[in-house]
Short mmCIF file of N, CA and C in Angstrom, two decimals:
data_model
loop_
_atom_site.label_atom_id
_atom_site.label_comp_id
_atom_site.label_asym_id
_atom_site.label_seq_id
_atom_site.Cartn_x
_atom_site.Cartn_y
_atom_site.Cartn_z
N MET A 1 21.78 -0.97 10.37
CA MET A 1 20.35 -0.89 10.15
C MET A 1 20.11 -0.73 8.65
N ARG A 2 19.36 -1.65 8.08
CA ARG A 2 19.10 -1.62 6.64
C ARG A 2 17.60 -1.47 6.40
N ARG A 3 17.30 -0.65 5.42
CA ARG A 3 15.92 -0.52 4.98
C ARG A 3 15.95 -0.42 3.47
N GLY A 4 14.99 -1.01 2.85
CA GLY A 4 14.88 -0.91 1.40
C GLY A 4 13.43 -0.79 1.01
N ARG A 5 13.22 -0.44 -0.23
CA ARG A 5 11.85 -0.43 -0.71
C ARG A 5 11.79 -1.31 -1.94
N TRP A 6 10.65 -1.83 -2.17
CA TRP A 6 10.43 -2.81 -3.21
C TRP A 6 9.19 -2.40 -3.98
N SER A 7 9.23 -2.51 -5.27
CA SER A 7 8.04 -2.27 -6.08
C SER A 7 7.53 -3.62 -6.54
N SER A 8 6.37 -3.98 -6.05
CA SER A 8 5.81 -5.28 -6.36
C SER A 8 5.14 -5.26 -7.73
N PRO A 9 5.51 -6.17 -8.63
CA PRO A 9 4.87 -6.21 -9.93
C PRO A 9 3.48 -6.81 -9.84
N CYS A 10 2.62 -6.41 -10.72
CA CYS A 10 1.27 -6.97 -10.78
C CYS A 10 1.25 -8.08 -11.82
N THR A 11 1.84 -9.21 -11.49
CA THR A 11 1.89 -10.35 -12.40
C THR A 11 1.86 -11.62 -11.58
N ASN A 12 1.81 -12.77 -12.25
CA ASN A 12 1.86 -14.04 -11.55
C ASN A 12 3.22 -14.31 -10.93
N LEU A 13 4.22 -13.51 -11.29
CA LEU A 13 5.54 -13.68 -10.68
C LEU A 13 5.48 -13.51 -9.17
N VAL A 14 4.56 -12.69 -8.68
CA VAL A 14 4.40 -12.51 -7.24
C VAL A 14 4.14 -13.87 -6.61
N GLU A 15 3.27 -14.66 -7.20
CA GLU A 15 2.97 -15.99 -6.69
C GLU A 15 4.18 -16.93 -6.83
N TRP A 16 4.86 -16.81 -7.94
CA TRP A 16 6.01 -17.67 -8.21
C TRP A 16 7.12 -17.46 -7.19
N TYR A 17 7.32 -16.24 -6.75
CA TYR A 17 8.40 -15.97 -5.81
C TYR A 17 8.13 -16.56 -4.44
N ALA A 18 6.93 -16.95 -4.15
CA ALA A 18 6.48 -17.47 -2.86
C ALA A 18 6.21 -16.32 -1.90
N ARG A 19 5.68 -16.63 -0.74
CA ARG A 19 5.31 -15.58 0.21
C ARG A 19 6.34 -15.46 1.31
N PRO A 20 6.81 -14.32 1.68
CA PRO A 20 6.77 -13.11 0.88
C PRO A 20 7.74 -13.21 -0.28
N PRO A 21 7.43 -12.63 -1.41
CA PRO A 21 8.20 -12.88 -2.62
C PRO A 21 9.57 -12.24 -2.65
N HIS A 22 9.80 -11.21 -1.88
CA HIS A 22 10.99 -10.39 -2.04
C HIS A 22 12.17 -10.81 -1.19
N ARG A 23 11.96 -11.49 -0.09
CA ARG A 23 13.06 -11.81 0.82
C ARG A 23 14.13 -12.66 0.15
N GLU A 24 13.71 -13.60 -0.68
CA GLU A 24 14.67 -14.48 -1.34
C GLU A 24 15.58 -13.73 -2.29
N LEU A 25 15.17 -12.56 -2.72
CA LEU A 25 15.96 -11.78 -3.68
C LEU A 25 16.93 -10.82 -3.01
N MET A 26 16.83 -10.65 -1.71
CA MET A 26 17.69 -9.71 -1.00
C MET A 26 19.02 -10.37 -0.63
N PRO A 27 20.08 -9.58 -0.60
CA PRO A 27 21.38 -10.13 -0.18
C PRO A 27 21.30 -10.70 1.24
N LYS A 28 21.92 -11.83 1.45
CA LYS A 28 21.92 -12.46 2.78
C LYS A 28 22.52 -11.54 3.84
N SER A 29 23.41 -10.64 3.42
CA SER A 29 24.06 -9.73 4.37
C SER A 29 23.06 -8.77 5.02
N PHE A 30 21.86 -8.62 4.45
CA PHE A 30 20.84 -7.75 5.05
C PHE A 30 20.27 -8.36 6.32
N GLY A 31 20.45 -9.66 6.51
CA GLY A 31 19.92 -10.31 7.70
C GLY A 31 18.42 -10.52 7.60
N ARG A 32 17.81 -10.71 8.77
CA ARG A 32 16.37 -10.94 8.82
C ARG A 32 15.63 -9.66 8.45
N LEU A 33 14.68 -9.78 7.53
CA LEU A 33 13.93 -8.61 7.07
C LEU A 33 12.45 -8.76 7.41
N PHE A 34 11.87 -7.66 7.87
CA PHE A 34 10.44 -7.59 8.16
C PHE A 34 9.77 -6.81 7.03
N THR A 35 8.58 -7.26 6.67
CA THR A 35 7.84 -6.65 5.58
C THR A 35 6.85 -5.63 6.11
N VAL A 36 6.78 -4.49 5.44
CA VAL A 36 5.77 -3.47 5.73
C VAL A 36 4.94 -3.30 4.46
N GLY A 37 3.68 -3.66 4.52
CA GLY A 37 2.80 -3.41 3.39
C GLY A 37 2.54 -4.61 2.52
N ARG A 38 1.64 -5.49 2.95
CA ARG A 38 1.24 -6.61 2.11
C ARG A 38 0.45 -6.09 0.92
N LEU A 39 0.54 -6.80 -0.18
CA LEU A 39 -0.27 -6.51 -1.36
C LEU A 39 -0.83 -7.83 -1.88
N ASP A 40 -2.10 -7.81 -2.28
CA ASP A 40 -2.64 -9.04 -2.87
C ASP A 40 -2.05 -9.24 -4.26
N ALA A 41 -2.27 -10.41 -4.82
CA ALA A 41 -1.63 -10.78 -6.09
C ALA A 41 -2.05 -9.88 -7.25
N GLU A 42 -3.21 -9.23 -7.15
CA GLU A 42 -3.69 -8.37 -8.23
C GLU A 42 -3.23 -6.92 -8.08
N SER A 43 -2.56 -6.61 -6.98
CA SER A 43 -2.15 -5.23 -6.71
C SER A 43 -0.66 -5.07 -6.93
N GLU A 44 -0.22 -3.82 -6.97
CA GLU A 44 1.19 -3.53 -7.18
C GLU A 44 1.57 -2.31 -6.36
N GLY A 45 2.87 -2.07 -6.24
CA GLY A 45 3.31 -0.86 -5.58
C GLY A 45 4.34 -1.06 -4.50
N LEU A 46 4.40 -0.09 -3.62
CA LEU A 46 5.44 0.03 -2.62
C LEU A 46 5.29 -0.99 -1.49
N ILE A 47 6.37 -1.72 -1.23
CA ILE A 47 6.51 -2.59 -0.08
C ILE A 47 7.84 -2.22 0.56
N LEU A 48 7.84 -2.00 1.86
CA LEU A 48 9.09 -1.68 2.56
C LEU A 48 9.63 -2.91 3.26
N LEU A 49 10.95 -3.02 3.31
CA LEU A 49 11.63 -4.07 4.05
C LEU A 49 12.56 -3.39 5.05
N THR A 50 12.59 -3.92 6.26
CA THR A 50 13.50 -3.37 7.27
C THR A 50 13.99 -4.51 8.16
N ASN A 51 15.16 -4.33 8.75
CA ASN A 51 15.63 -5.31 9.72
C ASN A 51 15.28 -4.89 11.14
N GLN A 52 14.45 -3.86 11.28
CA GLN A 52 14.00 -3.40 12.58
C GLN A 52 12.54 -3.80 12.79
N GLY A 53 12.32 -4.81 13.60
CA GLY A 53 10.97 -5.30 13.84
C GLY A 53 10.04 -4.25 14.43
N ASP A 54 10.57 -3.43 15.36
CA ASP A 54 9.72 -2.41 15.98
C ASP A 54 9.26 -1.37 14.97
N LEU A 55 10.13 -0.98 14.05
CA LEU A 55 9.76 -0.03 13.01
C LEU A 55 8.72 -0.65 12.08
N ALA A 56 8.92 -1.90 11.70
CA ALA A 56 7.95 -2.59 10.83
C ALA A 56 6.58 -2.63 11.50
N GLN A 57 6.56 -2.93 12.78
CA GLN A 57 5.30 -2.98 13.53
C GLN A 57 4.62 -1.61 13.55
N ARG A 58 5.38 -0.57 13.81
CA ARG A 58 4.80 0.78 13.88
C ARG A 58 4.25 1.23 12.53
N LEU A 59 4.94 0.89 11.46
CA LEU A 59 4.48 1.31 10.14
C LEU A 59 3.32 0.46 9.62
N ALA A 60 3.27 -0.81 9.99
CA ALA A 60 2.29 -1.72 9.41
C ALA A 60 0.99 -1.82 10.21
N HIS A 61 1.07 -1.75 11.52
CA HIS A 61 -0.13 -2.02 12.32
C HIS A 61 -1.11 -0.86 12.26
N PRO A 62 -2.39 -1.16 11.97
CA PRO A 62 -3.40 -0.10 11.83
C PRO A 62 -3.55 0.79 13.06
N LYS A 63 -3.24 0.28 14.26
CA LYS A 63 -3.42 1.11 15.46
C LYS A 63 -2.50 2.33 15.45
N HIS A 64 -1.44 2.31 14.68
CA HIS A 64 -0.52 3.44 14.60
C HIS A 64 -0.95 4.48 13.56
N LYS A 65 -1.94 4.14 12.76
CA LYS A 65 -2.58 5.07 11.81
C LYS A 65 -1.60 5.74 10.84
N VAL A 66 -0.63 4.98 10.37
CA VAL A 66 0.30 5.49 9.36
C VAL A 66 -0.44 5.54 8.02
N GLU A 67 -0.33 6.67 7.33
CA GLU A 67 -1.01 6.82 6.04
C GLU A 67 -0.38 5.95 4.97
N LYS A 68 -1.25 5.36 4.17
CA LYS A 68 -0.84 4.63 2.98
C LYS A 68 -1.68 5.17 1.83
N GLU A 69 -1.01 5.55 0.74
CA GLU A 69 -1.71 6.16 -0.39
C GLU A 69 -1.72 5.22 -1.58
N TYR A 70 -2.85 5.22 -2.29
CA TYR A 70 -3.07 4.33 -3.41
C TYR A 70 -3.62 5.08 -4.61
N ARG A 71 -3.28 4.60 -5.80
CA ARG A 71 -3.94 5.03 -7.03
C ARG A 71 -4.85 3.88 -7.44
N VAL A 72 -6.11 4.21 -7.68
CA VAL A 72 -7.12 3.19 -7.95
C VAL A 72 -7.79 3.49 -9.28
N LYS A 73 -7.67 2.56 -10.24
CA LYS A 73 -8.36 2.72 -11.52
C LYS A 73 -9.64 1.90 -11.45
N LEU A 74 -10.76 2.56 -11.79
CA LEU A 74 -12.07 1.94 -11.69
C LEU A 74 -12.65 1.63 -13.07
N ASP A 75 -13.68 0.81 -13.09
CA ASP A 75 -14.33 0.43 -14.34
C ASP A 75 -15.21 1.53 -14.91
N ARG A 76 -15.56 2.51 -14.08
CA ARG A 76 -16.38 3.64 -14.54
C ARG A 76 -16.12 4.82 -13.61
N PRO A 77 -16.43 6.02 -14.07
CA PRO A 77 -16.13 7.20 -13.25
C PRO A 77 -17.00 7.27 -11.99
N PRO A 78 -16.39 7.53 -10.84
CA PRO A 78 -17.18 7.74 -9.63
C PRO A 78 -17.62 9.20 -9.54
N ASP A 79 -18.79 9.42 -8.96
CA ASP A 79 -19.19 10.81 -8.75
C ASP A 79 -18.74 11.26 -7.36
N GLU A 80 -18.95 12.52 -7.08
CA GLU A 80 -18.50 13.10 -5.81
C GLU A 80 -19.16 12.41 -4.61
N ALA A 81 -20.41 11.99 -4.76
CA ALA A 81 -21.11 11.31 -3.66
C ALA A 81 -20.41 10.00 -3.29
N VAL A 82 -19.91 9.28 -4.27
CA VAL A 82 -19.20 8.03 -4.01
C VAL A 82 -17.91 8.31 -3.24
N LEU A 83 -17.18 9.34 -3.66
CA LEU A 83 -15.93 9.68 -2.97
C LEU A 83 -16.19 10.08 -1.53
N ARG A 84 -17.25 10.85 -1.28
CA ARG A 84 -17.58 11.27 0.09
C ARG A 84 -18.02 10.07 0.92
N GLN A 85 -18.74 9.12 0.29
CA GLN A 85 -19.17 7.92 1.01
C GLN A 85 -17.96 7.11 1.47
N MET A 86 -16.93 7.05 0.64
CA MET A 86 -15.71 6.33 1.01
C MET A 86 -15.08 6.96 2.26
N GLU A 87 -15.16 8.27 2.38
CA GLU A 87 -14.61 8.97 3.54
C GLU A 87 -15.51 8.81 4.77
N LYS A 88 -16.82 8.79 4.58
CA LYS A 88 -17.75 8.59 5.69
C LYS A 88 -17.68 7.17 6.20
N GLY A 89 -17.48 6.24 5.28
CA GLY A 89 -17.37 4.83 5.66
C GLY A 89 -18.30 3.94 4.88
N VAL A 90 -17.84 2.74 4.63
CA VAL A 90 -18.61 1.71 3.94
C VAL A 90 -18.64 0.49 4.86
N ARG A 91 -19.83 0.00 5.14
CA ARG A 91 -19.98 -1.15 6.03
C ARG A 91 -19.57 -2.43 5.30
N LEU A 92 -18.55 -3.09 5.85
CA LEU A 92 -18.10 -4.38 5.33
C LEU A 92 -18.33 -5.44 6.40
N LYS A 93 -18.18 -6.69 6.04
CA LYS A 93 -18.32 -7.79 7.00
C LYS A 93 -17.35 -7.59 8.18
N GLU A 94 -16.16 -7.06 7.88
CA GLU A 94 -15.12 -6.87 8.89
C GLU A 94 -15.36 -5.65 9.77
N GLY A 95 -16.30 -4.79 9.40
CA GLY A 95 -16.57 -3.56 10.14
C GLY A 95 -16.67 -2.37 9.21
N LEU A 96 -16.64 -1.18 9.80
CA LEU A 96 -16.74 0.05 9.01
C LEU A 96 -15.38 0.39 8.42
N ALA A 97 -15.31 0.40 7.10
CA ALA A 97 -14.07 0.72 6.39
C ALA A 97 -14.16 2.17 5.92
N LYS A 98 -13.13 2.94 6.25
CA LYS A 98 -13.13 4.36 5.89
C LYS A 98 -11.82 4.74 5.22
N ALA A 99 -11.93 5.66 4.29
CA ALA A 99 -10.74 6.27 3.71
C ALA A 99 -10.52 7.60 4.42
N GLU A 100 -9.28 7.92 4.65
CA GLU A 100 -8.94 9.22 5.25
C GLU A 100 -9.28 10.34 4.27
N LYS A 101 -8.93 10.12 3.00
CA LYS A 101 -9.17 11.12 1.95
C LYS A 101 -9.25 10.39 0.63
N VAL A 102 -10.19 10.82 -0.21
CA VAL A 102 -10.34 10.27 -1.56
C VAL A 102 -10.57 11.43 -2.50
N PHE A 103 -9.83 11.47 -3.59
CA PHE A 103 -10.05 12.51 -4.58
C PHE A 103 -9.77 11.98 -5.97
N SER A 104 -10.48 12.55 -6.92
CA SER A 104 -10.36 12.16 -8.32
C SER A 104 -9.05 12.68 -8.89
N SER A 105 -8.32 11.81 -9.59
CA SER A 105 -7.10 12.28 -10.25
C SER A 105 -7.27 12.26 -11.77
N SER A 106 -8.26 11.51 -12.25
CA SER A 106 -8.65 11.53 -13.66
C SER A 106 -10.05 10.94 -13.73
N ARG A 107 -10.58 10.81 -14.90
CA ARG A 107 -11.96 10.36 -15.05
C ARG A 107 -12.21 8.99 -14.40
N LEU A 108 -11.29 8.06 -14.58
CA LEU A 108 -11.46 6.71 -14.06
C LEU A 108 -10.54 6.38 -12.88
N GLU A 109 -9.74 7.34 -12.46
CA GLU A 109 -8.75 7.06 -11.42
C GLU A 109 -8.95 7.98 -10.22
N VAL A 110 -8.84 7.38 -9.03
CA VAL A 110 -8.88 8.16 -7.79
C VAL A 110 -7.61 7.90 -7.01
N ARG A 111 -7.26 8.86 -6.17
CA ARG A 111 -6.19 8.66 -5.19
C ARG A 111 -6.88 8.52 -3.84
N MET A 112 -6.39 7.60 -3.06
CA MET A 112 -7.05 7.25 -1.81
C MET A 112 -6.01 7.11 -0.72
N ILE A 113 -6.27 7.74 0.42
CA ILE A 113 -5.37 7.64 1.57
C ILE A 113 -6.09 6.87 2.67
N LEU A 114 -5.44 5.82 3.17
CA LEU A 114 -5.99 4.98 4.23
C LEU A 114 -5.11 5.06 5.47
N ARG A 115 -5.74 4.89 6.63
CA ARG A 115 -5.02 4.69 7.88
C ARG A 115 -5.43 3.36 8.51
N GLN A 116 -6.47 2.75 7.95
CA GLN A 116 -6.90 1.43 8.39
C GLN A 116 -6.10 0.39 7.62
N GLY A 117 -6.33 -0.87 7.93
CA GLY A 117 -5.59 -1.90 7.21
C GLY A 117 -6.36 -3.19 7.05
N MET A 118 -7.64 -3.09 6.69
CA MET A 118 -8.43 -4.31 6.48
C MET A 118 -7.97 -5.02 5.21
N LYS A 119 -8.05 -6.33 5.23
CA LYS A 119 -7.66 -7.13 4.07
C LYS A 119 -8.53 -6.78 2.86
N ARG A 120 -7.88 -6.46 1.75
CA ARG A 120 -8.55 -6.12 0.49
C ARG A 120 -9.56 -4.97 0.65
N GLN A 121 -9.26 -4.06 1.56
CA GLN A 121 -10.18 -2.99 1.94
C GLN A 121 -10.66 -2.15 0.76
N ILE A 122 -9.76 -1.68 -0.06
CA ILE A 122 -10.14 -0.80 -1.16
C ILE A 122 -11.03 -1.53 -2.15
N ARG A 123 -10.64 -2.73 -2.53
CA ARG A 123 -11.44 -3.51 -3.48
C ARG A 123 -12.84 -3.78 -2.93
N LEU A 124 -12.93 -4.14 -1.66
CA LEU A 124 -14.23 -4.45 -1.06
C LEU A 124 -15.09 -3.20 -0.91
N MET A 125 -14.49 -2.08 -0.55
CA MET A 125 -15.27 -0.84 -0.43
C MET A 125 -15.89 -0.47 -1.77
N PHE A 126 -15.08 -0.47 -2.81
CA PHE A 126 -15.60 -0.11 -4.13
C PHE A 126 -16.61 -1.14 -4.62
N ARG A 127 -16.36 -2.42 -4.39
CA ARG A 127 -17.31 -3.45 -4.82
C ARG A 127 -18.67 -3.24 -4.13
N THR A 128 -18.64 -2.91 -2.85
CA THR A 128 -19.88 -2.66 -2.12
C THR A 128 -20.67 -1.50 -2.73
N LEU A 129 -19.97 -0.53 -3.29
CA LEU A 129 -20.63 0.62 -3.91
C LEU A 129 -20.88 0.42 -5.41
N GLY A 130 -20.64 -0.80 -5.91
CA GLY A 130 -20.99 -1.12 -7.29
C GLY A 130 -19.91 -0.88 -8.33
N PHE A 131 -18.65 -0.77 -7.89
CA PHE A 131 -17.54 -0.53 -8.81
C PHE A 131 -16.60 -1.73 -8.83
N THR A 132 -15.86 -1.85 -9.92
CA THR A 132 -14.81 -2.85 -10.02
C THR A 132 -13.47 -2.13 -10.09
N VAL A 133 -12.55 -2.55 -9.24
CA VAL A 133 -11.20 -1.99 -9.27
C VAL A 133 -10.43 -2.72 -10.37
N GLU A 134 -9.97 -1.97 -11.36
CA GLU A 134 -9.22 -2.56 -12.47
C GLU A 134 -7.72 -2.54 -12.22
N ARG A 135 -7.26 -1.59 -11.42
CA ARG A 135 -5.83 -1.51 -11.10
C ARG A 135 -5.70 -0.83 -9.75
N LEU A 136 -4.81 -1.37 -8.92
CA LEU A 136 -4.59 -0.82 -7.59
C LEU A 136 -3.09 -0.77 -7.34
N LYS A 137 -2.59 0.42 -7.04
CA LYS A 137 -1.16 0.62 -6.86
C LYS A 137 -0.90 1.45 -5.61
N ARG A 138 -0.12 0.89 -4.66
CA ARG A 138 0.27 1.67 -3.47
C ARG A 138 1.44 2.56 -3.87
N THR A 139 1.29 3.86 -3.61
CA THR A 139 2.31 4.83 -4.01
C THR A 139 3.04 5.45 -2.83
N ARG A 140 2.53 5.24 -1.61
CA ARG A 140 3.18 5.88 -0.46
C ARG A 140 2.86 5.12 0.82
N ILE A 141 3.87 5.02 1.69
CA ILE A 141 3.69 4.55 3.06
C ILE A 141 4.32 5.61 3.95
N GLY A 142 3.51 6.22 4.82
CA GLY A 142 4.01 7.31 5.65
C GLY A 142 4.57 8.41 4.77
N GLY A 143 5.78 8.85 5.05
CA GLY A 143 6.41 9.92 4.28
C GLY A 143 7.24 9.44 3.10
N LEU A 144 7.20 8.14 2.81
CA LEU A 144 8.02 7.58 1.75
C LEU A 144 7.18 7.26 0.52
N GLU A 145 7.58 7.83 -0.63
CA GLU A 145 6.85 7.62 -1.87
C GLU A 145 7.57 6.63 -2.77
N LEU A 146 6.80 5.90 -3.55
CA LEU A 146 7.34 4.92 -4.49
C LEU A 146 8.23 5.58 -5.54
N GLY A 147 7.81 6.71 -6.05
CA GLY A 147 8.60 7.40 -7.07
C GLY A 147 8.62 6.61 -8.37
N HIS A 148 9.80 6.52 -8.98
CA HIS A 148 9.92 5.89 -10.30
C HIS A 148 10.54 4.50 -10.24
N LEU A 149 10.47 3.86 -9.10
CA LEU A 149 11.02 2.51 -8.98
C LEU A 149 10.21 1.55 -9.87
N ALA A 150 10.90 0.82 -10.72
CA ALA A 150 10.24 -0.07 -11.67
C ALA A 150 9.67 -1.30 -10.97
N PRO A 151 8.62 -1.89 -11.52
CA PRO A 151 8.08 -3.13 -10.95
C PRO A 151 9.16 -4.20 -10.83
N GLY A 152 9.24 -4.83 -9.66
CA GLY A 152 10.23 -5.86 -9.40
C GLY A 152 11.57 -5.34 -8.93
N ALA A 153 11.78 -4.03 -8.98
CA ALA A 153 13.07 -3.44 -8.58
C ALA A 153 13.07 -3.13 -7.08
N TRP A 154 14.27 -2.99 -6.52
CA TRP A 154 14.42 -2.58 -5.13
C TRP A 154 15.67 -1.75 -5.00
N ARG A 155 15.75 -1.01 -3.90
CA ARG A 155 16.95 -0.24 -3.60
C ARG A 155 16.99 0.07 -2.11
N VAL A 156 18.17 0.40 -1.63
CA VAL A 156 18.35 0.78 -0.23
C VAL A 156 17.96 2.25 -0.10
N LEU A 157 17.27 2.56 0.99
CA LEU A 157 16.83 3.94 1.22
C LEU A 157 18.00 4.83 1.60
N SER A 158 17.90 6.09 1.23
CA SER A 158 18.88 7.09 1.67
C SER A 158 18.63 7.40 3.15
N ALA A 159 19.59 8.04 3.79
CA ALA A 159 19.43 8.45 5.19
C ALA A 159 18.23 9.38 5.34
N HIS A 160 18.05 10.27 4.37
CA HIS A 160 16.91 11.20 4.41
C HIS A 160 15.58 10.44 4.36
N GLU A 161 15.48 9.45 3.47
CA GLU A 161 14.25 8.66 3.36
C GLU A 161 14.01 7.84 4.62
N ALA A 162 15.07 7.26 5.17
CA ALA A 162 14.93 6.49 6.40
C ALA A 162 14.43 7.38 7.53
N GLY A 163 14.89 8.62 7.56
CA GLY A 163 14.42 9.57 8.56
C GLY A 163 12.93 9.85 8.44
N LYS A 164 12.42 9.87 7.22
CA LYS A 164 10.99 10.08 7.01
C LYS A 164 10.17 8.97 7.65
N LEU A 165 10.72 7.77 7.67
CA LEU A 165 10.01 6.64 8.26
C LEU A 165 9.95 6.73 9.78
N GLU A 166 10.93 7.40 10.37
CA GLU A 166 10.98 7.54 11.82
C GLU A 166 10.00 8.58 12.34
N GLU A 167 9.56 9.49 11.45
CA GLU A 167 8.64 10.55 11.86
C GLU A 167 7.31 9.95 12.28
N LYS A 168 6.76 10.47 13.36
CA LYS A 168 5.44 10.03 13.83
C LYS A 168 4.38 10.66 12.94
N PRO A 169 3.28 9.92 12.69
CA PRO A 169 2.21 10.48 11.85
C PRO A 169 1.49 11.64 12.53
#
């Protein structure tokens, strides 16, 4: 059983690698790999790879409500009312988009925890409220954090980290 994590760079290289960009870079001995955590071309951060389809499904599908954490840099500072609105919900074409938790980490940056998985959810929520997302980085999926993995780098998870993925939310 193999699992690895990948830090997706925020560059055009993501497009160059093709979709999904990371499988071609993995050793063939890893076998078939399933992706957990899509990122659009403008985003960066943690993507998990596993050869266990059932685990990938449990971690990726919104019905399982696995937390995913993001750092979001905005074009201007949000006030407390905006952060609370993100938690109450923002009406999008796809339905009501909600953040589990949103808090300010600096003047222009917020940390946001999601359990939903709508396409481009964070960008659309902020756009609806009049903000532009300047940088979006996924830092955590479930109990696994990105840490200091460099953009474009990958590594095999330790047994302890793999165990964190098995834990139910």
